[in-house]
Tab-separated table of C-alpha atoms in Angstrom:
chain	number	residue	atom	x	y	z
A	38	MET	CA	-0.091	-0.140	-0.008
A	39	GLN	CA	1.332	3.321	-0.789
A	40	TYR	CA	0.795	6.139	1.606
A	41	LYS	CA	0.850	9.889	1.171
A	42	ASP	CA	3.502	11.120	3.496
A	43	THR	CA	1.478	13.593	5.378
A	44	VAL	CA	2.680	16.530	7.482
A	45	PHE	CA	1.738	14.800	10.453
A	46	ARG	CA	3.519	11.628	9.467
A	47	GLN	CA	6.456	13.654	8.444
A	48	ILE	CA	6.991	15.159	11.723
A	49	PHE	CA	6.001	12.544	14.292
A	50	GLY	CA	7.451	9.782	11.988
A	51	GLN	CA	10.668	10.760	13.222
A	52	PRO	CA	11.691	8.954	16.380
A	53	LYS	CA	12.812	12.031	18.639
A	54	ASN	CA	9.419	13.613	17.530
A	55	ALA	CA	7.378	10.562	18.315
A	56	LEU	CA	9.053	10.108	21.693
A	57	GLU	CA	8.162	13.895	22.337
A	58	LEU	CA	4.433	13.141	21.405
A	59	TYR	CA	4.425	9.987	23.533
A	60	ASN	CA	5.542	11.829	26.548
A	61	ILE	CA	3.129	14.605	26.280
A	62	ILE	CA	0.039	12.442	25.679
A	63	SER	CA	1.104	9.730	28.381
A	64	GLY	CA	2.563	12.148	30.763
A	65	THR	CA	5.845	10.194	30.950
A	66	ASN	CA	9.400	11.622	30.969
A	67	TYR	CA	11.580	9.300	28.761
A	68	SER	CA	14.914	10.799	27.972
A	69	PRO	CA	15.620	11.948	24.467
A	70	ASP	CA	18.219	8.956	24.205
A	71	THR	CA	15.447	6.348	24.571
A	72	PRO	CA	15.528	3.799	21.792
A	73	VAL	CA	12.740	4.364	19.261
A	74	GLN	CA	12.137	2.127	16.239
A	75	MET	CA	9.476	3.172	13.724
A	76	LYS	CA	7.275	0.675	12.613
A	77	GLN	CA	5.432	0.536	9.019
A	78	VAL	CA	1.928	0.859	9.385
A	79	SER	CA	-0.567	-1.327	7.514
A	80	ASP	CA	-3.697	-3.083	8.039
A	81	ASP	CA	-4.459	-4.960	4.669
A	82	LEU	CA	-7.633	-3.299	4.571
A	83	GLN	CA	-6.585	-0.818	1.825
A	84	THR	CA	-7.532	2.190	4.219
A	85	GLU	CA	-7.710	5.699	3.081
A	86	LEU	CA	-6.189	7.283	6.289
A	87	GLU	CA	-2.672	8.342	6.269
A	88	ASN	CA	-2.205	9.870	9.779
A	89	ASP	CA	-1.092	6.673	11.283
A	90	ILE	CA	2.105	5.937	13.042
A	91	ALA	CA	3.653	2.972	15.135
A	92	PHE	CA	6.695	2.824	16.870
A	93	ILE	CA	8.471	0.445	19.544
A	94	ILE	CA	9.819	2.311	22.845
A	95	LYS	CA	12.448	0.165	24.534
A	96	ILE	CA	12.283	0.979	28.304
A	97	ASP	CA	14.868	-0.856	30.545
A	98	ASN	CA	14.881	-3.745	28.064
A	99	VAL	CA	11.300	-4.121	27.528
A	100	ASN	CA	9.847	-3.197	24.463
A	101	LYS	CA	6.409	-1.154	24.227
A	102	LEU	CA	4.466	-1.116	21.053
A	103	VAL	CA	2.428	2.233	20.495
A	104	ILE	CA	0.119	2.412	17.623
A	105	LEU	CA	-1.051	6.044	17.357
A	106	ILE	CA	-3.826	7.548	15.016
A	107	GLU	CA	-4.403	11.339	14.570
A	108	HIS	CA	-8.150	12.004	13.728
A	109	GLN	CA	-9.678	15.508	12.817
A	110	SER	CA	-13.225	14.381	12.217
A	111	THR	CA	-16.167	12.731	14.115
A	112	ILE	CA	-14.505	9.512	15.854
A	113	ASN	CA	-15.584	6.485	14.151
A	114	PRO	CA	-16.764	3.673	16.670
A	115	ASN	CA	-15.072	0.946	14.308
A	116	MET	CA	-11.609	2.301	15.141
A	117	PRO	CA	-10.650	-0.740	17.631
A	118	LEU	CA	-11.089	-3.099	14.710
A	119	ARG	CA	-8.672	-0.994	12.679
A	120	PHE	CA	-6.177	-0.963	15.663
A	121	LEU	CA	-6.611	-4.919	15.878
A	122	ALA	CA	-5.744	-5.206	12.367
A	123	TYR	CA	-2.628	-2.836	12.400
A	124	VAL	CA	-1.045	-4.627	15.541
A	125	CYS	CA	-2.031	-8.132	14.193
A	126	HIS	CA	-0.179	-6.872	10.973
A	127	ILE	CA	2.757	-5.688	13.070
A	128	TYR	CA	3.339	-8.794	15.005
A	129	ARG	CA	3.051	-11.066	11.817
A	130	THR	CA	5.854	-9.003	10.299
A	131	MET	CA	7.989	-9.263	13.415
A	132	ILE	CA	7.493	-12.937	13.577
A	133	ALA	CA	8.473	-13.442	10.017
A	134	ASP	CA	11.480	-10.784	10.093
A	135	ASN	CA	12.998	-12.595	13.335
A	136	ASP	CA	12.347	-16.040	11.683
A	137	LEU	CA	10.173	-16.958	14.846
A	138	ASP	CA	8.555	-20.265	15.082
A	139	LEU	CA	4.893	-19.820	15.882
A	140	TYR	CA	4.476	-23.215	16.142
A	141	GLY	CA	7.460	-24.196	18.424
A	142	LYS	CA	7.418	-25.209	22.055
A	143	LYS	CA	9.258	-21.883	23.196
A	144	GLN	CA	6.553	-19.075	24.055
A	145	ILE	CA	7.157	-16.086	21.590
A	146	GLN	CA	7.899	-12.399	23.412
A	147	LEU	CA	5.884	-9.662	21.769
A	148	PRO	CA	6.056	-5.823	22.889
A	149	GLN	CA	3.286	-4.676	25.008
A	150	PRO	CA	0.792	-2.722	22.807
A	151	GLU	CA	-0.797	0.679	23.472
A	152	PHE	CA	-3.480	2.224	21.173
A	153	ILE	CA	-4.197	5.783	21.207
A	154	ILE	CA	-6.308	8.248	19.018
A	155	ALA	CA	-4.767	11.959	18.930
A	156	TYR	CA	-8.296	13.452	18.479
A	157	ASN	CA	-7.478	17.202	16.753
A	158	GLY	CA	-11.245	17.411	15.552
A	159	TYR	CA	-13.308	20.467	15.613
A	160	LYS	CA	-16.183	18.912	17.394
A	161	GLN	CA	-16.351	18.284	21.193
A	162	TRP	CA	-15.698	14.730	21.862
A	163	ASN	CA	-16.308	13.496	25.421
A	164	GLU	CA	-15.611	9.798	25.418
A	165	LYS	CA	-12.256	8.849	26.746
A	166	TYR	CA	-12.016	5.318	25.637
A	167	LEU	CA	-13.281	2.822	22.652
A	168	LYS	CA	-13.605	-0.872	23.073
A	169	LEU	CA	-13.409	-3.584	20.539
A	170	SER	CA	-16.215	-5.623	22.813
A	171	THR	CA	-18.889	-3.388	21.948
A	172	MET	CA	-18.898	-4.409	18.410
A	173	PHE	CA	-19.893	-7.936	19.403
A	174	PRO	CA	-23.571	-8.989	19.667
A	175	GLU	CA	-25.395	-8.107	22.939
A	176	GLY	CA	-26.487	-10.989	24.869
A	177	ILE	CA	-23.885	-13.289	23.942
A	178	SER	CA	-20.725	-13.732	26.278
A	179	ALA	CA	-17.693	-15.849	26.177
A	180	PRO	CA	-16.726	-17.759	29.320
A	181	SER	CA	-15.182	-15.710	31.857
A	182	GLY	CA	-11.057	-15.268	30.894
A	183	THR	CA	-11.701	-16.021	27.177
A	184	GLN	CA	-13.022	-12.585	25.579
A	185	LEU	CA	-11.261	-10.858	23.128
A	186	GLU	CA	-10.615	-7.125	24.097
A	187	LEU	CA	-8.712	-3.917	22.837
A	188	THR	CA	-9.030	-0.704	24.270
A	189	VAL	CA	-8.308	2.525	22.569
A	190	LYS	CA	-7.424	5.713	24.386
A	191	ILE	CA	-8.880	8.887	23.245
A	192	VAL	CA	-6.773	11.942	24.064
A	193	ASN	CA	-7.722	15.618	23.041
A	194	ILE	CA	-4.579	17.221	21.408
A	195	LYS	CA	-5.906	20.695	20.581
A	196	PRO	CA	-3.967	23.446	21.967
A	197	ASP	CA	-6.458	24.419	24.668
A	198	SER	CA	-6.889	20.502	25.600
A	199	ASP	CA	-8.140	19.641	29.289
A	200	ASP	CA	-6.627	16.004	28.598
A	201	ILE	CA	-3.149	16.921	28.663
A	202	LEU	CA	-0.651	19.976	29.123
A	203	ILE	CA	0.889	20.533	25.741
A	204	PRO	CA	4.244	22.611	26.235
A	205	GLU	CA	4.410	25.561	23.980
A	206	GLY	CA	6.835	25.310	21.326
A	207	SER	CA	6.682	21.599	21.416
A	208	GLU	CA	6.086	20.035	17.655
A	209	LEU	CA	2.760	18.795	19.187
A	210	TYR	CA	1.701	22.323	19.926
A	211	ILE	CA	2.935	23.787	16.715
A	212	TYR	CA	1.100	21.126	14.663
A	213	SER	CA	-2.053	21.155	16.744
A	214	THR	CA	-2.257	25.089	16.518
A	215	LEU	CA	-1.484	24.828	12.855
A	216	VAL	CA	-4.496	22.387	12.113
A	217	ASP	CA	-6.785	24.465	14.597
A	218	LYS	CA	-6.031	27.657	12.861
A	219	ILE	CA	-6.736	25.703	9.287
A	220	GLU	CA	-10.103	24.677	10.454
A	221	TYR	CA	-11.187	28.273	12.028
A	222	TYR	CA	-9.991	30.194	9.055
A	223	ARG	CA	-11.760	27.384	6.399
A	224	ARG	CA	-15.014	28.043	8.132
A	225	GLN	CA	-14.825	31.449	7.001
A	226	ASN	CA	-17.025	32.894	4.105
A	227	GLY	CA	-14.980	32.885	1.045
A	228	ILE	CA	-11.793	31.184	2.316
A	229	THR	CA	-10.433	28.565	0.404
A	230	ASN	CA	-8.358	25.485	2.256
A	231	LYS	CA	-5.363	26.629	0.777
A	232	ASP	CA	-5.882	30.204	1.945
A	233	ALA	CA	-6.683	28.993	5.182
A	234	PHE	CA	-3.582	26.889	5.285
A	235	ARG	CA	-1.653	30.326	4.452
A	236	LEU	CA	-3.680	32.246	7.175
A	237	ALA	CA	-2.778	29.563	9.849
A	238	TYR	CA	0.775	29.368	8.825
A	239	GLU	CA	0.955	33.312	8.983
A	240	TYR	CA	-0.870	33.151	12.681
A	241	CYS	CA	1.951	30.650	13.703
A	242	MET	CA	4.643	33.028	12.528
A	243	SER	CA	3.251	35.876	14.204
A	244	LYS	CA	3.234	33.805	17.527
A	245	GLY	CA	7.028	32.804	16.789
A	246	LEU	CA	5.991	29.118	16.603
A	247	LYS	CA	8.695	27.665	14.474
A	248	SER	CA	9.064	24.101	13.155
A	249	GLU	CA	11.638	22.411	10.880
A	250	ILE	CA	8.647	21.468	8.612
A	251	PHE	CA	8.017	25.326	8.301
A	252	ASP	CA	11.261	25.563	6.073
A	253	ARG	CA	9.263	23.760	3.277
A	254	TRP	CA	6.559	26.213	3.501
A	255	GLU	CA	6.156	26.943	-0.330
A	256	GLU	CA	6.069	23.246	-1.179
A	257	LEU	CA	3.505	22.766	1.467
A	258	TYR	CA	1.400	25.135	0.341
A	259	MET	CA	1.473	24.495	-3.430
A	260	ASN	CA	0.808	20.805	-2.615
A	261	PHE	CA	-1.608	21.093	0.458
A	262	ASP	CA	-4.202	18.394	-0.499
A	263	LYS	CA	-0.871	16.057	-0.976
A	264	TYR	CA	0.561	16.905	2.729
A	265	PHE	CA	-2.603	17.360	4.659
A	266	SER	CA	-5.008	14.597	4.950
A	267	LEU	CA	-7.672	16.934	6.063
A	268	GLU	CA	-9.418	17.305	2.561
A	269	TRP	CA	-11.096	14.041	2.627
A	270	GLN	CA	-12.144	14.281	6.299
A	271	TRP	CA	-13.654	17.479	5.741
A	272	LYS	CA	-15.612	15.869	2.689
A	273	ARG	CA	-16.722	13.086	4.786
A	274	GLU	CA	-17.819	15.279	7.720
A	275	GLY	CA	-19.844	17.243	5.499
A	276	TYR	CA	-21.318	14.206	4.151
A	277	GLU	CA	-21.972	12.921	7.751
A	278	GLU	CA	-23.412	16.319	8.714
A	279	GLY	CA	-25.667	16.178	5.531
A	280	VAL	CA	-27.168	12.898	6.393
A	281	GLU	CA	-27.910	14.301	9.998
A	282	GLU	CA	-29.494	17.382	8.432
A	283	GLY	CA	-31.595	15.120	6.079
A	284	ILE	CA	-32.766	12.943	8.679
A	285	GLU	CA	-33.848	15.880	10.686
A	286	LYS	CA	-35.650	17.664	7.843
A	287	GLY	CA	-37.177	14.270	7.100
A	288	ILE	CA	-38.882	13.999	10.541
A	289	GLU	CA	-39.806	17.700	10.536
A	290	GLU	CA	-41.565	17.215	7.216
A	291	GLY	CA	-43.196	14.039	8.612
A	292	LYS	CA	-44.331	16.053	11.602
A	293	LEU	CA	-45.816	18.760	9.087
A	294	LYS	CA	-47.433	16.102	6.809
A	295	GLY	CA	-49.177	14.723	10.067
A	296	LYS	CA	-50.238	18.036	11.314
A	297	LEU	CA	-51.845	19.024	8.083
A	298	GLU	CA	-53.484	15.403	7.764
A	299	ALA	CA	-55.205	16.283	11.205
A	300	ALA	CA	-55.977	19.768	10.170
A	301	GLY	CA	-57.930	18.110	7.226
A	302	ASN	CA	-60.075	15.792	9.327
A	303	MET	CA	-60.668	18.814	11.709
A	304	ARG	CA	-61.926	20.972	8.721
A	305	LYS	CA	-64.229	18.115	7.869
A	306	THR	CA	-66.102	18.371	11.248
A	307	GLY	CA	-66.357	22.378	10.797
A	308	ILE	CA	-63.901	23.313	13.190
A	309	SER	CA	-62.613	26.790	12.115
A	310	LEU	CA	-58.630	27.353	10.981
A	311	GLU	CA	-58.347	29.630	14.085
A	312	GLN	CA	-58.884	26.744	16.372
A	313	ILE	CA	-57.165	24.392	14.137
A	314	SER	CA	-54.083	26.995	14.225
A	315	THR	CA	-53.831	27.281	17.825
A	316	PHE	CA	-54.497	23.418	18.273
A	317	ILE	CA	-51.670	22.224	15.963
A	318	ASN	CA	-49.562	25.242	16.509
A	319	ILE	CA	-49.413	26.521	12.635
A	320	PRO	CA	-49.883	29.987	11.901
A	321	ILE	CA	-53.155	30.570	10.147
A	322	GLN	CA	-51.494	32.221	7.188
A	323	GLU	CA	-49.800	28.818	6.471
A	324	LEU	CA	-52.863	26.878	6.886
A	325	GLU	CA	-54.578	29.211	4.468
A	326	GLN	CA	-52.248	27.931	1.684
A	327	TYR	CA	-53.432	24.658	1.795
A	328	GLU	CA	-57.055	23.088	0.487
A	329	PHE	CA	-58.699	21.399	3.231
């Protein structure tokens, strides 16, 4: 699978920045010389998302596997399944690369996994965890101790996050500020996505926020859709909002139809439009447009 190398992956796909990101999100303080090994992220599902990173942190000779996804739209409840696909792919690759005997008598040692969604969306999201088990049928439970479970932690990484303290000047603070401002400006009338990016960049410069990634400002601006995975998420978010609005509109239209049918029945019994208007809460001027 070929991934677009998004800005998120370019920044946090570097071991030192991945470690900094993990320290901020998890509240740890691992030193800069802590060994970090980046892992290829793939799930065999041909997913469209590109803001996914995975890395192994070696702590006191114990390996921890961190799989992290940045998310900028409404969080999908199916995300735990995606994490499961990722970790299975990584473990399978590790077994093959190290020529481990999956069917041997010696137990294979695997790095302890940790699953994180770094939420950077515009909408408020209050849930702190997603669980794979919620995808299983209700009323059917496995014997105690045999259940499959995978828990994903959701962390708000916006600049004003209540979940974590993001140090100003850190790569995470600069990136989340940039994305936050892009979102803000693009919601203004007449502002294109690329212009929103330009204004967000200028805002960061005015605040003295400097990142190595800004050295390539011109390239990023000219290839905005390539380096940011925001565009497709905005389209999906717009689609989902449109569906919600359509459902609400359908409900309202259904209510109106029911009220008008009731009005017609009442008129047949001789009830005046004034009385009907009061009863069904529709202005009499509106009722006069219909034939009863």
